Amino acid sequence: MDYYHCSLTELYLELQRRNYMTFGSRDQLSEGLRADDDVRGSEATTVKTEVLTAFAPREISLMRTAEFGQTVPVFQLVNQRIVYWVLNTFFPTLQLFFESGLSCTIDGGQLPGAIVGLDPKLRFRLTDSTHEEEGRVTRGMLPKKFAHPGASIRILEATVAQRTSIAMKPIISASLLHSSKALSTAIVREIHTVIGLRLNGMDEMSYVWAKVEAPTRMAGNRQWGDVRLAGLKTDIPVPSLGLTAEITKPEGELTVVEKGSMIRLPLTMPGGLSERGHAWI
């Protein structure tokens, strides 16, 4: 997150919450918080996580329901074995594919512009399995001789929780409406719905969440969105799994989806060279 426009008081309070020293200039404190975010990820920005009794997010978009199915209780995931997963390739979702032939979607698209993310411990455990993220297939960390059906990752526990996380909120004062000065930002707390999984090999629950990089008007100036579990299905084949034969080493990668615009601008300006090295005419 960008802490550079926060007040010194807010920076001090946030550093104290994280049990860090509060010495230095505003830029140094901001850089320290940013570095902590980079190292600890969502663990750094989480204030608390409380398990819910209900399984549905507070608000559900009917469009998202039509795309990915009705919301279902997360306990249905218990004892399923993960053989493959896909994160944020086409949509802000985490798709889990199971040994049983079922699959499910954890949908993070309630908040416009959000992407789905994983707590560090959950991500670390899931990387044992072959997976696809942002259009790139990565072979699991296990060598081929251990990549047998018994090496699938079993879900021991699953839950829905309400998490409180810090977020950046722009502050627009009347004096800055017609000014070119940078707006200030405040560190606020947002409540959002997350889905927790405890996999075999993990000693505690870790969570799936949704977030936008920076607050926008389209997202209602929120940074954290709700996630939900869409229904278990049997009609979705595991994508790209056959392509892993081309990846010879553990953690090797292969691009299967190129993300970007299909609209191409001219290769160069007149007088320059094209991407093939030919003169522009």
Short mmCIF file of C-alpha atoms in Angstrom, two decimals:
data_model
loop_
_atom_site.label_atom_id
_atom_site.label_comp_id
_atom_site.label_asym_id
_atom_site.label_seq_id
_atom_site.Cartn_x
_atom_site.Cartn_y
_atom_site.Cartn_z
CA MET A 1 0.00 0.00 0.00
CA ASP A 2 1.04 3.62 -0.49
CA TYR A 3 1.55 5.24 2.91
CA TYR A 4 3.41 8.34 1.69
CA HIS A 5 0.44 10.72 2.01
CA CYS A 6 -0.56 9.62 5.52
CA SER A 7 -0.01 11.83 8.55
CA LEU A 8 2.80 11.13 11.00
CA THR A 9 0.27 10.34 13.71
CA GLU A 10 -1.37 7.63 11.60
CA LEU A 11 2.00 6.17 10.64
CA TYR A 12 3.01 6.02 14.31
CA LEU A 13 -0.23 4.29 15.28
CA GLU A 14 0.06 1.70 12.50
CA LEU A 15 3.68 0.93 13.34
CA GLN A 16 2.74 0.53 17.01
CA ARG A 17 -0.06 -1.86 16.02
CA ARG A 18 2.53 -3.97 14.23
CA ASN A 19 4.93 -3.73 17.21
CA TYR A 20 7.62 -1.86 15.27
CA MET A 21 9.82 1.09 16.24
CA THR A 22 8.50 4.55 15.38
CA PHE A 23 11.73 6.44 14.71
CA GLY A 24 12.49 8.28 11.47
CA SER A 25 11.05 10.76 9.01
CA ARG A 26 7.64 10.37 7.42
CA ASP A 27 9.20 8.92 4.26
CA GLN A 28 11.23 6.43 6.28
CA LEU A 29 8.18 5.31 8.25
CA SER A 30 6.14 4.99 5.04
CA GLU A 31 8.87 2.93 3.40
CA GLY A 32 9.08 0.72 6.48
CA LEU A 33 5.37 -0.07 6.34
CA ARG A 34 5.52 -0.69 2.60
CA ALA A 35 8.46 -3.07 3.06
CA ASP A 36 6.58 -4.93 5.78
CA ASP A 37 3.60 -5.32 3.42
CA ASP A 38 5.91 -6.77 0.76
CA VAL A 39 7.46 -9.28 3.17
CA ARG A 40 4.40 -10.41 5.18
CA GLY A 41 1.63 -9.76 2.66
CA SER A 42 -1.91 -9.87 4.02
CA GLU A 43 -0.62 -10.84 7.48
CA ALA A 44 0.77 -7.31 7.83
CA THR A 45 -2.50 -5.57 6.99
CA THR A 46 -4.82 -7.87 8.97
CA VAL A 47 -6.14 -6.48 12.25
CA LYS A 48 -8.28 -9.48 13.21
CA THR A 49 -10.20 -12.39 11.67
CA GLU A 50 -13.39 -13.74 13.25
CA VAL A 51 -15.20 -16.91 12.17
CA LEU A 52 -18.82 -16.40 11.05
CA THR A 53 -21.78 -18.70 11.54
CA ALA A 54 -23.41 -17.70 8.23
CA PHE A 55 -21.83 -18.82 4.95
CA ALA A 56 -23.01 -16.08 2.57
CA PRO A 57 -21.35 -12.67 2.06
CA ARG A 58 -23.28 -9.62 3.18
CA GLU A 59 -24.14 -8.68 -0.41
CA ILE A 60 -24.37 -10.96 -3.44
CA SER A 61 -24.42 -9.80 -7.07
CA LEU A 62 -26.99 -11.71 -9.12
CA MET A 63 -24.66 -11.47 -12.12
CA ARG A 64 -21.89 -13.24 -10.22
CA THR A 65 -24.37 -15.90 -9.12
CA ALA A 66 -25.38 -16.51 -12.74
CA GLU A 67 -21.74 -16.85 -13.81
CA PHE A 68 -20.36 -19.12 -11.11
CA GLY A 69 -23.38 -20.64 -9.35
CA GLN A 70 -25.22 -20.27 -6.07
CA THR A 71 -23.33 -19.73 -2.84
CA VAL A 72 -22.95 -22.95 -0.85
CA PRO A 73 -21.76 -23.82 2.68
CA VAL A 74 -17.99 -24.16 2.84
CA PHE A 75 -18.11 -27.33 4.95
CA GLN A 76 -18.83 -29.18 1.69
CA LEU A 77 -15.14 -28.74 0.86
CA VAL A 78 -13.95 -30.78 3.84
CA ASN A 79 -12.10 -33.98 2.81
CA GLN A 80 -11.93 -32.96 -0.84
CA ARG A 81 -8.45 -33.45 -2.31
CA ILE A 82 -6.99 -30.65 -4.43
CA VAL A 83 -5.16 -31.78 -7.59
CA TYR A 84 -5.02 -28.44 -9.46
CA TRP A 85 -5.96 -24.80 -8.94
CA VAL A 86 -6.34 -21.66 -11.08
CA LEU A 87 -5.98 -18.11 -9.76
CA ASN A 88 -6.99 -14.89 -11.57
CA THR A 89 -6.42 -16.10 -15.14
CA PHE A 90 -9.64 -14.80 -16.70
CA PHE A 91 -11.68 -13.66 -13.70
CA PRO A 92 -10.99 -12.62 -10.09
CA THR A 93 -11.48 -16.16 -8.81
CA LEU A 94 -9.71 -19.10 -7.25
CA GLN A 95 -10.85 -22.35 -8.88
CA LEU A 96 -10.11 -25.59 -7.05
CA PHE A 97 -10.18 -28.94 -8.89
CA PHE A 98 -10.56 -32.08 -6.82
CA GLU A 99 -9.57 -35.72 -7.13
CA SER A 100 -13.28 -36.61 -6.93
CA GLY A 101 -13.99 -34.89 -10.27
CA LEU A 102 -15.73 -31.96 -8.58
CA SER A 103 -14.58 -28.36 -8.76
CA CYS A 104 -15.54 -25.12 -7.03
CA THR A 105 -14.99 -21.40 -7.50
CA ILE A 106 -14.11 -18.90 -4.79
CA ASP A 107 -15.43 -15.70 -6.33
CA GLY A 108 -13.82 -12.35 -5.51
CA GLY A 109 -15.54 -10.23 -8.14
CA GLN A 110 -18.08 -8.50 -5.91
CA LEU A 111 -15.80 -5.45 -5.75
CA PRO A 112 -15.02 -3.92 -9.19
CA GLY A 113 -11.35 -4.20 -10.09
CA ALA A 114 -10.49 -6.64 -7.30
CA ILE A 115 -8.26 -9.69 -7.61
CA VAL A 116 -8.23 -12.75 -5.38
CA GLY A 117 -5.26 -13.30 -3.08
CA LEU A 118 -4.02 -15.90 -0.62
CA ASP A 119 -2.55 -15.62 2.85
CA PRO A 120 1.17 -16.56 2.74
CA LYS A 121 0.81 -19.90 4.57
CA LEU A 122 -2.01 -21.04 2.29
CA ARG A 123 -0.10 -20.03 -0.83
CA PHE A 124 3.02 -21.84 0.37
CA ARG A 125 1.10 -25.08 0.94
CA LEU A 126 -0.79 -24.90 -2.34
CA THR A 127 2.40 -24.55 -4.38
CA ASP A 128 3.02 -28.27 -3.82
CA SER A 129 0.25 -28.74 -6.39
CA THR A 130 0.50 -27.90 -10.08
CA HIS A 131 -1.41 -24.68 -10.67
CA GLU A 132 -2.16 -21.82 -13.04
CA GLU A 133 -1.89 -18.17 -12.04
CA GLU A 134 -2.40 -15.13 -14.28
CA GLY A 135 -2.17 -17.37 -17.35
CA ARG A 136 1.03 -19.22 -16.37
CA VAL A 137 1.07 -22.90 -15.45
CA THR A 138 3.57 -23.82 -12.73
CA ARG A 139 4.45 -27.41 -11.98
CA GLY A 140 4.13 -28.42 -8.34
CA MET A 141 7.22 -28.41 -6.11
CA LEU A 142 7.20 -32.21 -5.69
CA PRO A 143 9.53 -34.24 -7.96
CA LYS A 144 7.82 -36.55 -10.48
CA LYS A 145 8.44 -39.70 -8.43
CA PHE A 146 6.26 -38.23 -5.65
CA ALA A 147 3.58 -36.78 -7.96
CA HIS A 148 1.08 -39.63 -7.51
CA PRO A 149 -2.65 -39.45 -6.51
CA GLY A 150 -1.74 -39.75 -2.84
CA ALA A 151 0.17 -36.49 -3.15
CA SER A 152 -3.04 -34.48 -3.59
CA ILE A 153 -3.76 -31.88 -0.92
CA ARG A 154 -6.66 -32.72 1.40
CA ILE A 155 -8.85 -30.00 2.90
CA LEU A 156 -9.12 -30.67 6.64
CA GLU A 157 -11.21 -27.63 7.61
CA ALA A 158 -13.07 -24.86 5.79
CA THR A 159 -14.82 -21.81 7.16
CA VAL A 160 -16.17 -18.35 6.36
CA ALA A 161 -14.80 -15.49 8.42
CA GLN A 162 -15.08 -11.75 8.78
CA ARG A 163 -11.73 -10.00 8.56
CA THR A 164 -10.81 -6.47 9.57
CA SER A 165 -7.94 -5.07 7.49
CA ILE A 166 -6.33 -1.68 7.15
CA ALA A 167 -6.95 0.27 3.93
CA MET A 168 -6.05 3.60 2.36
CA LYS A 169 -8.86 6.15 2.01
CA PRO A 170 -8.36 9.41 0.06
CA ILE A 171 -9.24 12.58 1.96
CA ILE A 172 -10.62 15.38 -0.20
CA SER A 173 -10.93 18.71 1.57
CA ALA A 174 -12.64 21.80 0.20
CA SER A 175 -9.30 23.63 -0.01
CA LEU A 176 -7.88 20.98 -2.35
CA LEU A 177 -10.77 20.73 -4.80
CA HIS A 178 -9.18 23.22 -7.20
CA SER A 179 -5.56 22.62 -6.20
CA SER A 180 -2.82 20.63 -7.93
CA LYS A 181 -1.44 19.43 -4.58
CA ALA A 182 -1.46 15.73 -3.81
CA LEU A 183 -4.43 14.55 -1.79
CA SER A 184 -3.82 13.16 1.67
CA THR A 185 -4.86 9.66 2.65
CA ALA A 186 -6.05 8.16 5.89
CA ILE A 187 -5.43 4.68 7.28
CA VAL A 188 -8.86 3.19 7.94
CA ARG A 189 -10.20 -0.25 8.76
CA GLU A 190 -12.50 -2.22 6.47
CA ILE A 191 -14.53 -5.33 7.23
CA HIS A 192 -14.71 -7.97 4.50
CA THR A 193 -15.68 -11.62 4.11
CA VAL A 194 -12.90 -14.19 3.62
CA ILE A 195 -12.86 -17.97 3.20
CA GLY A 196 -10.53 -20.02 5.37
CA LEU A 197 -8.92 -23.35 4.51
CA ARG A 198 -6.74 -25.65 6.58
CA LEU A 199 -4.99 -28.20 4.43
CA ASN A 200 -3.10 -31.29 5.49
CA GLY A 201 0.35 -30.14 6.56
CA MET A 202 -1.00 -26.86 8.00
CA ASP A 203 -1.45 -26.31 11.73
CA GLU A 204 -3.90 -23.41 11.44
CA MET A 205 -6.48 -21.82 9.16
CA SER A 206 -5.33 -19.52 6.36
CA TYR A 207 -7.54 -17.37 4.15
CA VAL A 208 -8.60 -16.42 0.63
CA TRP A 209 -9.45 -12.72 0.14
CA ALA A 210 -10.17 -10.08 -2.52
CA LYS A 211 -8.55 -6.67 -2.88
CA VAL A 212 -8.06 -3.79 -5.32
CA GLU A 213 -4.59 -2.25 -5.63
CA ALA A 214 -5.84 1.26 -4.88
CA PRO A 215 -9.30 2.62 -3.96
CA THR A 216 -11.37 3.97 -6.85
CA ARG A 217 -14.77 5.59 -7.22
CA MET A 218 -15.99 2.52 -9.10
CA ALA A 219 -15.11 0.41 -6.08
CA GLY A 220 -16.72 2.90 -3.69
CA ASN A 221 -13.26 3.88 -2.41
CA ARG A 222 -12.94 0.44 -0.81
CA GLN A 223 -9.84 -1.74 -1.06
CA TRP A 224 -11.13 -5.02 0.34
CA GLY A 225 -14.02 -7.01 -1.13
CA ASP A 226 -16.05 -10.02 -0.05
CA VAL A 227 -15.40 -13.52 -1.38
CA ARG A 228 -17.87 -16.38 -1.56
CA LEU A 229 -17.86 -20.07 -2.42
CA ALA A 230 -19.81 -20.92 -5.58
CA GLY A 231 -21.40 -24.34 -5.92
CA LEU A 232 -19.53 -27.59 -6.45
CA LYS A 233 -19.74 -28.77 -10.06
CA THR A 234 -18.88 -31.85 -12.10
CA ASP A 235 -19.01 -30.30 -15.59
CA ILE A 236 -15.73 -28.31 -15.60
CA PRO A 237 -12.63 -30.21 -16.80
CA VAL A 238 -9.24 -29.45 -15.31
CA PRO A 239 -7.67 -26.86 -17.66
CA SER A 240 -4.10 -27.09 -18.97
CA LEU A 241 -3.23 -30.12 -16.83
CA GLY A 242 -2.01 -32.08 -19.87
CA LEU A 243 0.42 -29.29 -20.73
CA THR A 244 2.48 -29.98 -17.62
CA ALA A 245 4.19 -32.85 -19.46
CA GLU A 246 6.20 -30.14 -21.21
CA ILE A 247 7.43 -28.80 -17.85
CA THR A 248 10.29 -31.05 -16.79
CA LYS A 249 11.40 -29.45 -13.52
CA PRO A 250 9.52 -28.77 -10.26
CA GLU A 251 8.29 -25.16 -10.19
CA GLY A 252 8.92 -24.87 -13.95
CA GLU A 253 6.54 -22.53 -15.80
CA LEU A 254 4.66 -22.44 -19.10
CA THR A 255 2.56 -19.55 -20.43
CA VAL A 256 -0.88 -20.72 -21.60
CA VAL A 257 -2.78 -17.41 -21.68
CA GLU A 258 -1.36 -14.09 -22.86
CA LYS A 259 -3.16 -11.33 -20.98
CA GLY A 260 -3.41 -7.94 -22.67
CA SER A 261 -5.17 -5.97 -25.36
CA MET A 262 -5.62 -7.44 -28.85
CA ILE A 263 -5.53 -3.92 -30.30
CA ARG A 264 -2.07 -3.21 -31.69
CA LEU A 265 -0.72 0.28 -32.22
CA PRO A 266 1.72 1.01 -35.08
CA LEU A 267 5.04 -0.69 -34.43
CA THR A 268 7.05 2.55 -34.41
CA MET A 269 6.78 6.15 -35.44
CA PRO A 270 7.56 6.97 -39.11
CA GLY A 271 11.30 7.04 -39.70
CA GLY A 272 12.06 4.41 -37.08
CA LEU A 273 12.46 0.63 -37.24
CA SER A 274 9.77 -2.01 -36.92
CA GLU A 275 10.05 -4.84 -34.40
CA ARG A 276 11.65 -6.91 -37.21
CA GLY A 277 14.31 -4.26 -37.76
CA HIS A 278 12.86 -2.98 -41.05
CA ALA A 279 12.65 0.72 -41.84
CA TRP A 280 9.18 2.25 -41.40
CA ILE A 281 7.73 3.48 -44.72
#
